[in-house]
Tab-separated table of C-alpha atoms in Angstrom:
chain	number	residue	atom	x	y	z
C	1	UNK	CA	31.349	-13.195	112.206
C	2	UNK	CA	33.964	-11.886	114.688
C	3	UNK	CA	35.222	-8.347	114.561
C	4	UNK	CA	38.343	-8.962	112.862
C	5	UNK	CA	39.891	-5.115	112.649
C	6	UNK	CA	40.940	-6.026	116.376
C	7	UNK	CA	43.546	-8.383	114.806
C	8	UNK	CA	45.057	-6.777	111.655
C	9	UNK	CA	48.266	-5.391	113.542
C	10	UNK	CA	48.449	-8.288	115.655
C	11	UNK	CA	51.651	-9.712	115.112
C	12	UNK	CA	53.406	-6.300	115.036
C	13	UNK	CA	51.825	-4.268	117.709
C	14	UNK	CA	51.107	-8.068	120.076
C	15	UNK	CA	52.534	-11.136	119.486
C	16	UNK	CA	56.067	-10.237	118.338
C	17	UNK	CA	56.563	-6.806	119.587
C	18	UNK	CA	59.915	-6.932	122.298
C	19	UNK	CA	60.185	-10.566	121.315
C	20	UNK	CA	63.129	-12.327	118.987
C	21	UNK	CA	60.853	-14.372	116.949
C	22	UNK	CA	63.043	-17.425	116.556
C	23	UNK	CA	63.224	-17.123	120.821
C	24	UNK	CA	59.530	-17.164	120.947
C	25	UNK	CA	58.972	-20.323	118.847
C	26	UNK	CA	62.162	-22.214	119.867
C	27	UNK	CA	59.967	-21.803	123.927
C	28	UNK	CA	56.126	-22.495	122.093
C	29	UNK	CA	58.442	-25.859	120.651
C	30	UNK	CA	59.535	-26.903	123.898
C	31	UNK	CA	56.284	-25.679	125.939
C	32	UNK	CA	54.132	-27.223	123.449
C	33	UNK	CA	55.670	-30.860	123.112
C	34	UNK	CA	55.984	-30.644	127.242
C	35	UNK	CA	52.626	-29.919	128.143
C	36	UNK	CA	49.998	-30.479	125.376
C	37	UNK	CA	51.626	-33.375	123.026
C	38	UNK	CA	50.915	-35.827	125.314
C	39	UNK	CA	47.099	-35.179	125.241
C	40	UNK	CA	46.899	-35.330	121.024
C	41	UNK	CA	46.243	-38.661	119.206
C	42	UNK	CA	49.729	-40.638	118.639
C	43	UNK	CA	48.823	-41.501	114.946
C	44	UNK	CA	50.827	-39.319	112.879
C	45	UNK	CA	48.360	-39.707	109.874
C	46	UNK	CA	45.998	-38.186	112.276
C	47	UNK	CA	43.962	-34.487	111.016
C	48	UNK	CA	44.258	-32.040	112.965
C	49	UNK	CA	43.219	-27.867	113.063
C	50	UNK	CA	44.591	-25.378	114.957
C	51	UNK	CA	41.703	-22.352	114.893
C	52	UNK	CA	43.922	-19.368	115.708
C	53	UNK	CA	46.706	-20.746	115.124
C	54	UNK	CA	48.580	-17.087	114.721
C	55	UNK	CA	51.636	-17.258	112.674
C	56	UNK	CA	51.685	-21.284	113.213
C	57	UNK	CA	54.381	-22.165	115.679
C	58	UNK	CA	52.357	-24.755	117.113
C	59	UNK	CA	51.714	-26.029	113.356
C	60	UNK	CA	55.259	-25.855	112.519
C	61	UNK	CA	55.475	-27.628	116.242
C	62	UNK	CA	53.295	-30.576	115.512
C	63	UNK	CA	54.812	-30.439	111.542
C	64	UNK	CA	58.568	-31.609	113.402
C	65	UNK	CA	56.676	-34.174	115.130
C	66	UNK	CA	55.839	-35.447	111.960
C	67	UNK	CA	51.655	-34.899	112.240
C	68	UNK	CA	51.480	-35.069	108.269
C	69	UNK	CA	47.885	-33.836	108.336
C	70	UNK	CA	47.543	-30.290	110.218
C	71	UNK	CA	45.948	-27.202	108.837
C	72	UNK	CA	45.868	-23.531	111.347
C	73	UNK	CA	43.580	-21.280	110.894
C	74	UNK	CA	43.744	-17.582	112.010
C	75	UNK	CA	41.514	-13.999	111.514
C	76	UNK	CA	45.035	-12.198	111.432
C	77	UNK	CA	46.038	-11.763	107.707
C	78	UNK	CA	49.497	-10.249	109.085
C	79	UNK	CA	49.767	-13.490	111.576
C	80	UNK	CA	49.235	-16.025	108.435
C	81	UNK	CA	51.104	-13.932	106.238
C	82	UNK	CA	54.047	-13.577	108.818
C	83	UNK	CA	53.876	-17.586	109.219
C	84	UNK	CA	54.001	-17.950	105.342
C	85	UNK	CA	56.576	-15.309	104.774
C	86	UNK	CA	59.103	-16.447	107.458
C	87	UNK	CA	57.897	-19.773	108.472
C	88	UNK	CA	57.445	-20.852	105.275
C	89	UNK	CA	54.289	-22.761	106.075
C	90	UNK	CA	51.846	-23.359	103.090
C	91	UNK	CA	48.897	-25.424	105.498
C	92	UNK	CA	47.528	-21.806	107.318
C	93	UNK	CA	45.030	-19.713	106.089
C	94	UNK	CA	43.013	-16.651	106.759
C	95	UNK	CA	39.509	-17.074	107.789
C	96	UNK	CA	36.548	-17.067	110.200
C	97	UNK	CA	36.592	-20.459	111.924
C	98	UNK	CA	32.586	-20.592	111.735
C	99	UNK	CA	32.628	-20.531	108.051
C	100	UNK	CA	35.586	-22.592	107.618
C	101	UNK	CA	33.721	-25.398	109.707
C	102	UNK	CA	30.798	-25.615	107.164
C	103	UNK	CA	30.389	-28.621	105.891
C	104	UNK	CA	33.342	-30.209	107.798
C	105	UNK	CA	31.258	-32.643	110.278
C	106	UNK	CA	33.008	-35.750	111.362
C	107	UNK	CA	36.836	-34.559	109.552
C	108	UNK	CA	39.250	-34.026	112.710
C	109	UNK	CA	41.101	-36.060	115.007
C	110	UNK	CA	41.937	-33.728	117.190
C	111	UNK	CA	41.342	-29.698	117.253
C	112	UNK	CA	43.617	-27.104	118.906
C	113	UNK	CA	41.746	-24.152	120.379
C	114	UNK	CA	45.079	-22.477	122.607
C	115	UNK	CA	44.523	-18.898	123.795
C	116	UNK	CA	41.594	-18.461	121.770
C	117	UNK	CA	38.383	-18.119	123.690
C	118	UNK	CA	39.193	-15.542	126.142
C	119	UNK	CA	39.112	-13.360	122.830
C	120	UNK	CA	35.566	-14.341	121.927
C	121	UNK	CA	32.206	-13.150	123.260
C	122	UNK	CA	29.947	-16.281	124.813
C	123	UNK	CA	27.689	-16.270	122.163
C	124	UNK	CA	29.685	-16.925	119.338
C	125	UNK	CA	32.369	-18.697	121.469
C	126	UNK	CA	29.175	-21.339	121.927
C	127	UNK	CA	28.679	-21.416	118.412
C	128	UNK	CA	32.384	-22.313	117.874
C	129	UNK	CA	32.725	-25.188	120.203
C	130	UNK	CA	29.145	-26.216	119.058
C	131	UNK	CA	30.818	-26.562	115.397
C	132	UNK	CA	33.743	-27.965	116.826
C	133	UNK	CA	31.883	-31.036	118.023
C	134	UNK	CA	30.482	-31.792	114.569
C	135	UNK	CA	33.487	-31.628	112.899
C	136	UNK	CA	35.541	-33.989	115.376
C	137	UNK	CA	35.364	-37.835	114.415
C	138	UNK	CA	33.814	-40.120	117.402
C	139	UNK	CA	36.719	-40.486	119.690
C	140	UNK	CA	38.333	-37.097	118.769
C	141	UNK	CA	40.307	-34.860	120.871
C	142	UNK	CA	39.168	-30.688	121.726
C	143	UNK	CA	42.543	-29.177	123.448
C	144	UNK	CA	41.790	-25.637	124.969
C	145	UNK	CA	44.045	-23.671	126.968
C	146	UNK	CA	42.580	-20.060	128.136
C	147	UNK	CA	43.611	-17.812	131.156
C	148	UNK	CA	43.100	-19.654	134.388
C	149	UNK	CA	40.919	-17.063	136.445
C	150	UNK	CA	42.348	-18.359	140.119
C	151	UNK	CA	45.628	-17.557	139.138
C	152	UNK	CA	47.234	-15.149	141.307
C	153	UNK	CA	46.960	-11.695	139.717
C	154	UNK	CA	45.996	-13.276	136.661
C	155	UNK	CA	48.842	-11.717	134.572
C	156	UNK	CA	47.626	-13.675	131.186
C	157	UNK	CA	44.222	-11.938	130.989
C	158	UNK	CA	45.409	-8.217	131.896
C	159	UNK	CA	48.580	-8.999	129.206
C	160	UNK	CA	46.256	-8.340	126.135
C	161	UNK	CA	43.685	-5.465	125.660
C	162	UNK	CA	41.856	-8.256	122.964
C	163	UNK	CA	41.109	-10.608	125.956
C	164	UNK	CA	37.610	-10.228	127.604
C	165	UNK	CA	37.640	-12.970	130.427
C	166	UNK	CA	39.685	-15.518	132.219
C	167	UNK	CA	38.273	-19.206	133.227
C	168	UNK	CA	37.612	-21.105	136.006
C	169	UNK	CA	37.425	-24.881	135.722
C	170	UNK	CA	33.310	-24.717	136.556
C	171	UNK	CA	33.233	-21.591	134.146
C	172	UNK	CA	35.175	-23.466	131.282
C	173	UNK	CA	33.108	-26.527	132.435
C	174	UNK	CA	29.858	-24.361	132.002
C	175	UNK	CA	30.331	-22.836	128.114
C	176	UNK	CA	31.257	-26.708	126.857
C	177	UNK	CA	27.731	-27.699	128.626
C	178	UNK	CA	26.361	-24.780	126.802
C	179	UNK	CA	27.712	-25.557	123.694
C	180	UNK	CA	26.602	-29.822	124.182
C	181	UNK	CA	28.934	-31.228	125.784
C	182	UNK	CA	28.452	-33.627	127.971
C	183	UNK	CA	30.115	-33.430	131.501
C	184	UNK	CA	32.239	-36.782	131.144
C	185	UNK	CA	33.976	-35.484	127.993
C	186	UNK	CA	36.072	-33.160	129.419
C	187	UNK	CA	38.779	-32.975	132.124
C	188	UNK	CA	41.476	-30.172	133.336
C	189	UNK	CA	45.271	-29.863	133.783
C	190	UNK	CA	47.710	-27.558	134.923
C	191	UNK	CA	49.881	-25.314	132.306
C	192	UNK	CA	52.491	-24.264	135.307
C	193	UNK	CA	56.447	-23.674	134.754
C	194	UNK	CA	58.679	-26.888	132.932
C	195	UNK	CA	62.028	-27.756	133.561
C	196	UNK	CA	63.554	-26.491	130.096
C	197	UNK	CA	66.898	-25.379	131.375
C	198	UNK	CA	68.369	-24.680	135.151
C	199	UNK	CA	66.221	-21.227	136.180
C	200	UNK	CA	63.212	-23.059	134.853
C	201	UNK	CA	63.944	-25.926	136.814
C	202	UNK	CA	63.893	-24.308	139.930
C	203	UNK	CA	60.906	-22.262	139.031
C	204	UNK	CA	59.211	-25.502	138.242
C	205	UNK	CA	60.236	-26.978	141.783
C	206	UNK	CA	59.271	-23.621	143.451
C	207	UNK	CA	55.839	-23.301	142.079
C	208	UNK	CA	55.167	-27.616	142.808
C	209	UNK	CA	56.254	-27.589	146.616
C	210	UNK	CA	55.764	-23.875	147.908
C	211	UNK	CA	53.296	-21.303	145.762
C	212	UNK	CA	50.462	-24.120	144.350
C	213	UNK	CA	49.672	-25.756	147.388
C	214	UNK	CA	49.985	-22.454	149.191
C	215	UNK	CA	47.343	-21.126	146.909
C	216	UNK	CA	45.253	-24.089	147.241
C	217	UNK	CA	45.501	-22.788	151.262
C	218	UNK	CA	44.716	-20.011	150.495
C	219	UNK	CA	41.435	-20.718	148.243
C	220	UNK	CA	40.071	-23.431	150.698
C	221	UNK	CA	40.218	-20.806	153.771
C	222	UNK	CA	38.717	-17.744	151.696
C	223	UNK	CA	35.747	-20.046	149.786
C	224	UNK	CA	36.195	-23.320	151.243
C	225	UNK	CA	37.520	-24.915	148.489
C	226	UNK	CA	39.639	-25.171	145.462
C	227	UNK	CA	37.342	-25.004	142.543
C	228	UNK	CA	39.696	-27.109	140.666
């Protein structure tokens, strides 16, 4: 089990405080469809989970996309009861994703794990992925997105007090092998800025031609390499 009590103020005192809620999931829509729908199974019938799925914007997200099958999962009673309250979703539901993955072996098509294991401890953040593999069908899809570690200032690890560690591709690369994976099941890809509207755009442009190849300058000079 995970200490939970770090979560049951979440959604007031976290995720939605100084944000318009409708704001926040109209940019998870957009951000989600952008960068991570094109890496989920194109079947609609196919079943996916989304283990901390807070108060289900990406299940709502996936839900419009017409993904008839998806289920998110969350330790935050005030996340699920905010998505069920407001959202209106009736597919999320409050528990531990150990326990929920009893029994499950060989039931998903794809599984979301986004912002989730920078939370966890390694121990039981091996245990999770370890479960994770059962339960995906052969052929099945794992999407993770944590902190990227060799990101200047690393602004999405200090932004929580909850998070206890960023990622490096090797890092990342290490906990799967820990947890059985094998090294040809996984690849990485960028999260950076999308073009959504006209500042984006040029932040997009920006951060493609000037500040991620100047930081790959950077990293080769001070290590001698990129480390992905």
């Amino acid at each position: 089990m995970m200490n939970t009590r770090l979560y049951d103020r979440y959604t007031s005192t976290t995720m939605l405080l100084g944000f318009d809620e409708r704001e926040l999931t109209d940019w998870s829509r957009r951000y989600f469809r952008y960068h991570l729908l094109p890496h989920l199974p194109k079947e609609l019938s196919s079943t996916i989970l989304d283990i901390g799925c807070g108060y289900g914007r990406h299940v709502m997200t996936l839900m419009e996309c017409g993904f008839k099958n998806t289920v998110g999962i969350d330790v935050s009673r005030e996340q699920i009861e905010y998505g069920r309250n407001n959202l209106g979703l009736t597919n999320i539901d409050v528990v531990d994703p150990l326990q929920y993955l009893d029994g499950k072996a060989n039931s998903y098509d794809a599984v979301l794990l986004l912002d989730v294991l920078e939370h966890l401890e390694v121990d039981y953040a091996i245990r999770l992925l370890g479960k994770i593999g059962d339960a995906l069908k052969d052929g099945g899809v794992l999407l993770v997105q944590v902190p990227n570690a060799l990101s200047p200032l690393c602004v999405n690890l200090y932004g929580d007090v909850t998070h206890v560690r960023a990622f490096t591709s090797r890092s990342i690369e290490q906990i799967m092998r820990m947890a059985g994976y094998l090294a040809d099941q996984f690849d990485h890809f960028p999260l950076g800025p999308f073009p959504a509207d006209w500042k984006s755009f040029i932040r997009t442009v920006a951060w493609r031609t000037i500040f991620s190849p100047l930081i790959g300058i950077y990293l080769r000079v001070a290590v001698g390499g990129t480390f992905g």
